[in-house]
Structure formats: structure tokens, C-alpha cells
Amino acid sequence: MKTNIENNKISRKLVLGLSVMSALMSFSASSAFLDYRQEYKHDQELWASKIKLGAGVGKHYFGVESQQKGHIFDDWKANVSEFEYGYRHTINENWRVIPATLVTFTNSGVTYKPQVQVQYLFDSGVVTKLRYRHQFKDLVEKDNQQTSQVTANLAYNYNAFQFELSGNYWKSLDDIDMFNNKDSNWDANFKLGYREKDWSLRPYLELGNISVSSDSSDRQLRSRVGITYSF
């Protein structure tokens, strides 16, 4: 019963977020997208899904996201809802700074994620991104926690293909074990997308090297497949 109540709360938050997004999109949104992604963690044999709706209005952008645990055709349960707002500030043709904030709702509490990303576009078309995010976790049954996260990206488009390498590093500021009985963790990802010029859909594939648990040094493959619809 408790799980159903918690899932209903998350669903209501998602519906509210979608309503807000719909209102924003109807107010001269210059771009919008709908993304669906399915993932599988191979060692743990865990399935998860993500649905995200985003829109841009001038230099501002907004997003609402719902994450689900379990296989889509079996035991699908909503467990995370997230709302995002950001602002794209273009310095010149090469440099861009993007401050943003995210608010994530889970069964265990609320997490606030202010962040700032710096992008540099090379003349060759290569794009580099560096982002710092600070997470404030307001937990229901545990003490509040803070985590620092640094993300680096390297992206390049070749004809209809999009290639991206990314890595994340997390550091707990409250001595919380995250990986191998230590207060830090990391992952590495490769992403391949494909979209022709006249397409509205972009399918993509991701392969990631991620940790298995907080008390083990084991790593595992995380496979993701998804599709993005732009309109």
C-alpha cells in the first residue's frame, strides 16, 4: 500500500510538471523534444527506463523527467521525478556558459542540484563540455547529504552520426561510501546516435562502465537504447 501511495505521489508530480511544460511550450517555444530510454545493468540484471520532455524558449530551457525501475513489460514502477531549468549564455562563437538547476523527487526525499556547464566549440566541429554539479539531498529517514559531481564530455558529429564520450566523478562530502568502500565513484560512457537532416527521430545507443555496489570494486556494463523525437 505504501509503495502505491508513493508511486501515486510521484505520478502527480510528473503530471504537474507535464502540465507546466505544455503551458511553456504553447508560449512560443522555439524547440522541444521527447526522449525515451531503456537501460540494462548486466551484472545486477536490473532494468530501468526514462521519459523526458524538454522545451526551449529563447535562451531559457525547461525539462521534466520520469524514471522507472523494472522491465517495461513486467514490473514497471515509477521511482524518480525530476524538473530542470537552465539558461544558455553565449559568450562568442566558441564559448557558452549554461547555469541550471534541477529538483529530483524520490521515495527517500528531495535532491536539489544547482550546476554550471562550460562549453567550447572547436572550428573542427568537436564540442567539449565541463560541468560542476552540487547535490543537496534532503532525506526523509536519514541525515541530509551533499555530493559534488564533475562531468566531462567530448562530442563530434560526422554526417548523420553523433559520437560522444563522457565521464562522471562523484565525491561525497559526508563520508558516505559510494564505490569500493570509499567516498567517491566514477563512470565512463560512449554514446552513438544517428539522425538524417530531414528526420525528426534520432535513435541512439549508450555503453557505460559503472560500479556494481558501494562495498565492492566490481564494475559492470550498462547498456542503453533510446530514441529522441524533436519538434
CSV table of C-alpha atoms in Angstrom, one decimal:
chain,number,residue,atom,x,y,z
A,1,MET,CA,0.0,0.0,0.0
A,2,LYS,CA,2.8,2.4,0.9
A,3,THR,CA,4.6,1.8,-2.4
A,4,ASN,CA,1.4,2.5,-4.3
A,5,ILE,CA,0.9,5.8,-2.4
A,6,GLU,CA,4.5,6.8,-3.1
A,7,ASN,CA,4.2,6.0,-6.8
A,8,ASN,CA,0.9,8.0,-7.0
A,9,LYS,CA,2.7,11.0,-5.4
A,10,ILE,CA,5.5,10.8,-8.0
A,11,SER,CA,2.9,10.4,-10.8
A,12,ARG,CA,1.1,13.5,-9.6
A,13,LYS,CA,4.3,15.4,-9.6
A,14,LEU,CA,5.0,14.2,-13.1
A,15,VAL,CA,1.6,15.2,-14.3
A,16,LEU,CA,2.1,18.7,-12.8
A,17,GLY,CA,5.4,19.0,-14.5
A,18,LEU,CA,4.0,17.9,-17.8
A,19,SER,CA,1.2,20.5,-17.4
A,20,VAL,CA,3.7,23.2,-16.8
A,21,MET,CA,5.8,22.1,-19.7
A,22,SER,CA,2.8,22.1,-22.0
A,23,ALA,CA,1.9,25.7,-21.0
A,24,LEU,CA,5.5,26.8,-21.6
A,25,MET,CA,5.6,25.0,-25.0
A,26,SER,CA,2.4,26.7,-26.1
A,27,PHE,CA,4.0,30.1,-25.2
A,28,SER,CA,6.2,30.4,-28.4
A,29,ALA,CA,8.6,27.5,-27.6
A,30,SER,CA,11.4,27.6,-30.2
A,31,SER,CA,12.2,23.9,-29.8
A,32,ALA,CA,11.0,20.9,-28.0
A,33,PHE,CA,11.9,17.2,-27.7
A,34,LEU,CA,10.5,14.0,-26.2
A,35,ASP,CA,13.1,11.3,-25.2
A,36,TYR,CA,12.5,7.7,-24.2
A,37,ARG,CA,15.4,5.5,-23.0
A,38,GLN,CA,15.6,1.9,-21.7
A,39,GLU,CA,18.7,0.6,-19.8
A,40,TYR,CA,20.0,-2.7,-18.5
A,41,LYS,CA,22.7,-3.3,-15.9
A,42,HIS,CA,24.3,-6.6,-16.9
A,43,ASP,CA,25.8,-7.9,-13.6
A,44,GLN,CA,22.8,-6.8,-11.4
A,45,GLU,CA,20.3,-7.8,-14.1
A,46,LEU,CA,18.3,-4.6,-13.5
A,47,TRP,CA,16.1,-2.8,-16.0
A,48,ALA,CA,15.2,0.9,-15.8
A,49,SER,CA,13.5,3.5,-18.1
A,50,LYS,CA,13.5,7.2,-18.5
A,51,ILE,CA,11.0,9.5,-20.2
A,52,LYS,CA,11.9,13.2,-20.6
A,53,LEU,CA,10.1,16.2,-22.2
A,54,GLY,CA,12.1,19.3,-22.8
A,55,ALA,CA,11.5,22.7,-24.4
A,56,GLY,CA,13.4,25.9,-25.1
A,57,VAL,CA,12.1,29.5,-25.1
A,58,GLY,CA,14.8,31.8,-26.4
A,59,LYS,CA,17.9,31.3,-24.2
A,60,HIS,CA,15.8,29.5,-21.5
A,61,TYR,CA,15.2,25.8,-21.4
A,62,PHE,CA,13.0,23.5,-19.3
A,63,GLY,CA,12.6,19.8,-18.7
A,64,VAL,CA,10.5,17.3,-16.8
A,65,GLU,CA,11.6,13.7,-16.4
A,66,SER,CA,10.3,10.5,-15.0
A,67,GLN,CA,12.4,7.4,-14.3
A,68,GLN,CA,11.1,3.9,-13.7
A,69,LYS,CA,12.5,0.7,-12.3
A,70,GLY,CA,11.8,-2.7,-13.7
A,71,HIS,CA,11.1,-4.1,-17.2
A,72,ILE,CA,8.6,-2.1,-19.2
A,73,PHE,CA,6.6,-5.2,-20.0
A,74,ASP,CA,6.8,-6.7,-16.5
A,75,ASP,CA,7.2,-4.9,-13.2
A,76,TRP,CA,7.4,-1.2,-14.2
A,77,LYS,CA,7.4,1.2,-11.2
A,78,ALA,CA,7.9,4.9,-11.2
A,79,ASN,CA,10.6,5.9,-8.6
A,80,VAL,CA,12.0,9.3,-9.7
A,81,SER,CA,10.6,12.6,-11.0
A,82,GLU,CA,12.9,15.5,-11.9
A,83,PHE,CA,12.4,19.1,-13.0
A,84,GLU,CA,15.0,21.2,-14.7
A,85,TYR,CA,15.5,24.8,-15.6
A,86,GLY,CA,18.6,26.3,-17.4
A,87,TYR,CA,19.8,29.4,-19.2
A,88,ARG,CA,22.2,29.3,-22.2
A,89,HIS,CA,24.6,32.2,-22.2
A,90,THR,CA,26.6,32.6,-25.4
A,91,ILE,CA,29.9,34.5,-25.0
A,92,ASN,CA,31.0,34.2,-28.6
A,93,GLU,CA,31.1,31.7,-31.5
A,94,ASN,CA,33.2,29.2,-29.4
A,95,TRP,CA,32.3,29.7,-25.8
A,96,ARG,CA,29.0,29.1,-24.0
A,97,VAL,CA,28.1,29.0,-20.3
A,98,ILE,CA,25.0,27.3,-19.1
A,99,PRO,CA,23.9,27.6,-15.4
A,100,ALA,CA,21.0,25.4,-14.4
A,101,THR,CA,19.2,23.8,-11.5
A,102,LEU,CA,17.4,20.5,-11.1
A,103,VAL,CA,15.0,19.3,-8.4
A,104,THR,CA,14.6,15.5,-8.0
A,105,PHE,CA,11.9,13.8,-6.1
A,106,THR,CA,12.3,10.2,-4.9
A,107,ASN,CA,10.7,8.0,-2.3
A,108,SER,CA,13.5,8.8,0.1
A,109,GLY,CA,13.5,12.6,-0.2
A,110,VAL,CA,14.2,15.6,-2.4
A,111,THR,CA,17.5,16.4,-4.1
A,112,TYR,CA,18.5,20.0,-5.2
A,113,LYS,CA,21.1,20.1,-8.0
A,114,PRO,CA,22.5,23.6,-8.9
A,115,GLN,CA,25.1,23.3,-11.7
A,116,VAL,CA,27.1,25.2,-14.2
A,117,GLN,CA,28.4,23.9,-17.5
A,118,VAL,CA,31.1,25.5,-19.8
A,119,GLN,CA,31.1,24.5,-23.5
A,120,TYR,CA,33.8,25.1,-26.1
A,121,LEU,CA,33.1,24.5,-29.8
A,122,PHE,CA,36.3,24.0,-31.9
A,123,ASP,CA,36.4,25.1,-35.5
A,124,SER,CA,36.6,21.4,-36.5
A,125,GLY,CA,33.2,20.7,-35.0
A,126,VAL,CA,34.4,19.0,-31.9
A,127,VAL,CA,32.5,20.1,-28.8
A,128,THR,CA,33.9,19.9,-25.3
A,129,LYS,CA,31.8,20.3,-22.1
A,130,LEU,CA,32.8,20.5,-18.5
A,131,ARG,CA,30.1,20.7,-15.8
A,132,TYR,CA,30.1,21.0,-12.0
A,133,ARG,CA,27.0,20.0,-10.1
A,134,HIS,CA,26.4,20.2,-6.3
A,135,GLN,CA,23.8,17.9,-4.9
A,136,PHE,CA,21.9,18.7,-1.7
A,137,LYS,CA,19.9,15.6,-0.6
A,138,ASP,CA,17.1,16.4,1.8
A,139,LEU,CA,16.3,12.8,3.0
A,140,VAL,CA,13.2,11.6,5.0
A,141,GLU,CA,14.7,8.9,7.1
A,142,LYS,CA,18.4,9.7,7.1
A,143,ASP,CA,20.6,12.7,7.7
A,144,ASN,CA,20.9,15.2,4.8
A,145,GLN,CA,23.8,14.6,2.4
A,146,GLN,CA,25.9,16.6,0.0
A,147,THR,CA,27.7,15.4,-3.1
A,148,SER,CA,30.0,17.0,-5.6
A,149,GLN,CA,29.8,15.8,-9.2
A,150,VAL,CA,32.1,16.7,-12.2
A,151,THR,CA,31.1,15.7,-15.7
A,152,ALA,CA,33.3,15.9,-18.8
A,153,ASN,CA,32.0,15.4,-22.4
A,154,LEU,CA,33.6,15.2,-25.8
A,155,ALA,CA,31.2,15.2,-28.8
A,156,TYR,CA,31.5,15.2,-32.6
A,157,ASN,CA,29.1,14.9,-35.5
A,158,TYR,CA,30.0,13.1,-38.7
A,159,ASN,CA,27.4,13.3,-41.4
A,160,ALA,CA,24.3,11.7,-39.8
A,161,PHE,CA,26.2,10.1,-36.9
A,162,GLN,CA,26.7,11.7,-33.5
A,163,PHE,CA,29.6,10.4,-31.3
A,164,GLU,CA,30.0,11.3,-27.6
A,165,LEU,CA,32.4,10.3,-24.8
A,166,SER,CA,31.6,11.3,-21.3
A,167,GLY,CA,32.7,10.6,-17.7
A,168,ASN,CA,31.4,11.4,-14.3
A,169,TYR,CA,33.2,11.7,-10.9
A,170,TRP,CA,31.3,11.9,-7.6
A,171,LYS,CA,32.6,12.8,-4.2
A,172,SER,CA,30.6,12.5,-1.0
A,173,LEU,CA,31.1,15.4,1.4
A,174,ASP,CA,29.7,13.4,4.3
A,175,ASP,CA,31.9,10.3,4.1
A,176,ILE,CA,29.2,8.2,2.5
A,177,ASP,CA,30.6,5.0,0.8
A,178,MET,CA,29.9,5.1,-2.9
A,179,PHE,CA,32.2,2.6,-4.5
A,180,ASN,CA,34.7,0.0,-3.1
A,181,ASN,CA,34.1,1.3,0.5
A,182,LYS,CA,35.3,4.7,-0.5
A,183,ASP,CA,33.5,8.1,-0.6
A,184,SER,CA,33.9,8.6,-4.3
A,185,ASN,CA,32.7,7.0,-7.6
A,186,TRP,CA,33.1,7.3,-11.3
A,187,ASP,CA,31.7,6.1,-14.6
A,188,ALA,CA,32.6,6.3,-18.3
A,189,ASN,CA,30.1,6.3,-21.3
A,190,PHE,CA,30.2,6.0,-25.0
A,191,LYS,CA,27.1,7.2,-27.0
A,192,LEU,CA,26.3,6.8,-30.7
A,193,GLY,CA,23.3,8.5,-32.3
A,194,TYR,CA,22.0,8.7,-35.9
A,195,ARG,CA,19.8,11.3,-37.5
A,196,GLU,CA,19.4,12.4,-41.1
A,197,LYS,CA,18.9,16.1,-41.8
A,198,ASP,CA,15.2,15.7,-42.6
A,199,TRP,CA,14.4,13.3,-39.6
A,200,SER,CA,12.5,14.2,-36.5
A,201,LEU,CA,13.6,11.0,-34.8
A,202,ARG,CA,17.1,10.2,-33.5
A,203,PRO,CA,17.8,6.6,-32.2
A,204,TYR,CA,20.8,6.2,-30.1
A,205,LEU,CA,22.9,3.6,-28.2
A,206,GLU,CA,24.9,4.0,-25.0
A,207,LEU,CA,27.5,1.7,-23.4
A,208,GLY,CA,28.7,2.6,-19.9
A,209,ASN,CA,31.3,1.3,-17.4
A,210,ILE,CA,29.7,1.7,-13.9
A,211,SER,CA,30.1,0.4,-10.4
A,212,VAL,CA,28.1,-2.6,-9.0
A,213,SER,CA,27.8,-1.5,-5.4
A,214,SER,CA,29.2,0.8,-2.7
A,215,ASP,CA,31.1,-2.0,-1.0
A,216,SER,CA,32.7,-3.7,-4.0
A,217,SER,CA,35.4,-2.9,-6.5
A,218,ASP,CA,33.5,-4.7,-9.3
A,219,ARG,CA,32.4,-2.9,-12.4
A,220,GLN,CA,29.7,-3.7,-14.9
A,221,LEU,CA,28.4,-2.9,-18.3
A,222,ARG,CA,25.3,-0.7,-18.6
A,223,SER,CA,23.6,-0.8,-22.0
A,224,ARG,CA,21.1,1.9,-23.0
A,225,VAL,CA,19.0,2.3,-26.1
A,226,GLY,CA,16.7,5.2,-26.7
A,227,ILE,CA,15.0,7.5,-29.2
A,228,THR,CA,14.5,11.3,-29.3
A,229,TYR,CA,11.7,13.0,-31.1
A,230,SER,CA,12.3,16.7,-31.9
A,231,PHE,CA,9.5,19.1,-32.8
